[in-house]
Amino acid sequence: MEFYYDSLQFNDHRYYLIASNAGLCFVGSPDAPLSEVNEFFSTDKLPSDPTKLALIKKTITGIFKWDQTIF
């Protein structure tokens, strides 16, 4: 399974998001380094791919703003 990452900026905090083709796998702690993901699962290849995470970022931003409660 391939994983991809991107980061989300919200309220002066950065969150790393990890996803696969199956969907969202990981949301990092506020301002934690990308290496935090290694505490949960290992991946040899973790490319950045903002395009593949665009819809996930939009959904999470809506949830953080309380604009979206169903996803």
XYZ file of C-alpha atoms in Angstrom:
71
model
C 0.000 0.000 0.000
C 1.319 3.435 -0.890
C 1.035 6.387 1.468
C 1.127 10.113 0.733
C 1.376 13.152 2.943
C 0.606 16.831 3.005
C 0.288 19.378 5.765
C -2.677 21.458 6.828
C -2.338 24.911 8.375
C -5.169 25.904 10.697
C -5.248 28.519 13.495
C -1.467 28.957 13.501
C -0.863 25.203 13.778
C 0.403 22.671 11.265
C -0.990 19.136 11.085
C 0.524 16.414 8.911
C -1.985 14.251 7.094
C -1.157 10.783 5.780
C -3.429 8.987 3.334
C -3.448 5.984 1.048
C -5.675 5.254 -1.924
C -8.129 3.822 0.637
C -8.412 7.146 2.500
C -7.112 9.055 5.506
C -4.770 7.046 7.755
C -3.233 9.580 10.135
C -3.664 13.126 11.437
C -0.626 14.395 13.282
C -0.566 16.296 16.524
C -0.506 20.092 16.268
C 2.966 21.287 15.220
C 4.523 17.821 15.555
C 7.189 16.814 13.039
C 6.392 14.521 10.142
C 8.471 11.823 11.854
C 5.619 11.426 14.379
C 3.997 9.035 11.896
C 6.796 6.533 12.564
C 5.361 5.983 16.051
C 2.230 4.467 14.470
C 3.323 2.747 11.272
C 6.401 2.430 9.158
C 6.716 3.417 5.563
C 9.784 3.382 3.367
C 8.293 5.721 0.816
C 6.256 8.743 1.862
C 5.979 11.275 -0.961
C 4.258 14.608 -0.609
C 1.136 14.735 -2.782
C -1.116 17.763 -2.159
C -3.394 16.779 -5.051
C -4.304 13.402 -3.542
C -5.017 14.985 -0.143
C -6.900 18.081 -1.371
C -10.411 16.759 -0.609
C -9.292 15.407 2.773
C -7.778 18.790 3.663
C -10.988 20.562 2.651
C -13.083 18.168 4.759
C -10.872 18.453 7.844
C -10.780 22.239 7.554
C -14.596 22.239 7.490
C -14.694 20.067 10.592
C -12.203 22.303 12.424
C -14.341 25.338 11.557
C -17.531 23.517 12.612
C -18.876 24.094 9.077
C -19.010 20.406 8.307
C -20.269 17.727 10.650
C -20.973 14.939 8.155
C -18.298 13.496 5.874
